[in-house]
């Protein structure tokens, strides 16, 4: 299995990084090792063992399984599937399992490997035992798709009573996929790599992945290894850059020689980091240390600028319009959609900066809005649940602008962006539309327009203005007024009415949704988009009438996207696939504040919004900001993602890759977003070295975040509970 060891060699292995004596133009540099991973040639997977951090263990439960319990994992239904990472010639599948109780006859398990029947076995009714099925051999490493077909199932309620109707087949405790004919023994389950005073001792055959980071140009590397078994095998040592899939250099270690040996690798001025891959043939290898040589005077990799100066000159008004749950690929012709869902915003975009690769860090409002309006990653601001309040010590965009002399006005239609959650910090006025109005009125975007118009008619100060408007549609319920139901089928007579009551019945039950139902649902969502677009038009008209539009930076964006079963899920909250994360971002600048040429395809996180707007106002970002000014700042290279706490899935994006965990925390999915933008083909078992490298970058990205402040839990008011109920967040 592939396990994780995060080692800092300086403290664990006594690393000394030295330049060769008398070498001209070469200096000393400290190279820190981050994550170390090992993939054994014989896959051993204990279902009962929890993940060690974000471990990658070569086994994925893809369909037909219950959650893991103390004794293992139940297969539920007549079939269940797993994917296994197989080494070359690993073809003996071992399963330790027992059948469900009180079956009507013997349990027969048929094993289908890569679409072909490989064999069958009959688990005995008492206790866990090992069973073996021989698969067709493969000379190459790769994924083996295994399906188990069960002759018998037994509903839980017929075994133990109660209301649980799940049909149980067998409980699995351990898997193994080996090359040899012998059943795995107890000692085989010991850790394949251990720390010793000499270094990392590798006990089994497989591949060891070691990840290093350096801000200097590395000219050469000496790898110090020692053999403990003296098998006479030649052990390849490869210098890699995994993201480019480039093999930079390769050397060989002769395991028949005694004592410490060095393998010299030419790095050619490599900057940023590298990976060593050591292919161990029979165990007994000890990795001691590395020594790296760098160019003298190498400029290295510049550190990220945390505090960015903005443009100089007159300070503009700043208007941010958040259209809740707007997915980018439905945001009108500007984003390539075939339906005219946002004609007014399309017109605005003609004169604006339009960014195509903008992503929420989290697919839900409670977490995403604090990220947008503090410039902080969710790992810093800590607001991840509906009762979490942004700490008063965190500085919001409104507070920064207020301190710089701005008049600040917020209007919100959702309790997930509210004073209760700390989002009113820095606002002179913060209007919560559900206060004093029924829920239907309060989520109508035209009601927000009326409240804004009334406030503008009262007159504003001569100060520059910061205006934040958060509109609920397109968010569910998908019940636009009749004039905006442009894509509903008049002949449709099915159950879909777009209400949260209907959405509740189909959430988690995709099989009940017909193509006609889904078309109607999407048509109603698009009608919501058109409705919110009309409201944006009214907002722009109101600002123009008040004489504030020509001097304003206008931002139209969203807090997260929306899903329609692309990956089996509806609406948002639950996945880190792009239909829930990718949002539009349109930024219109006033004539007096024209930006430099900006790459509209650069990677942007919503945490970048605050530092960018502060920069456009000529202000510094708060020192704790983790965002990047996407107009004048360095290019972003990665984004941390998470779902709502109930789903428990996390992700790491680094072009063109996205790495995800499963709900239990194991590294589970990898997508090549360039080749597979719809994220349909999981390639995690095809690139184990890349997985190790990205996981190391993920660790470092999290470690570099400022420490979080303490989040305070707050209660929900009765009015907010009523609103959240109507928005589909709570049942009662």
XYZ file of C-alpha atoms in Angstrom, residues 42 54 189 212 217 247 267 271 299 310 353 383 476 671 717:
15
model
C 2.044 -6.541 -3.298
C -4.376 12.042 3.306
C 1.021 -6.282 7.240
C 11.779 17.990 -2.029
C 18.635 26.437 -8.860
C 12.363 12.330 -16.197
C 19.632 18.464 -12.065
C 14.188 25.313 -9.423
C 17.891 34.115 -7.747
C -2.978 49.126 -5.597
C -12.747 42.215 -17.765
C -16.319 29.679 9.184
C -33.364 27.422 -5.150
C -8.500 14.562 -12.769
C -33.023 33.707 15.125
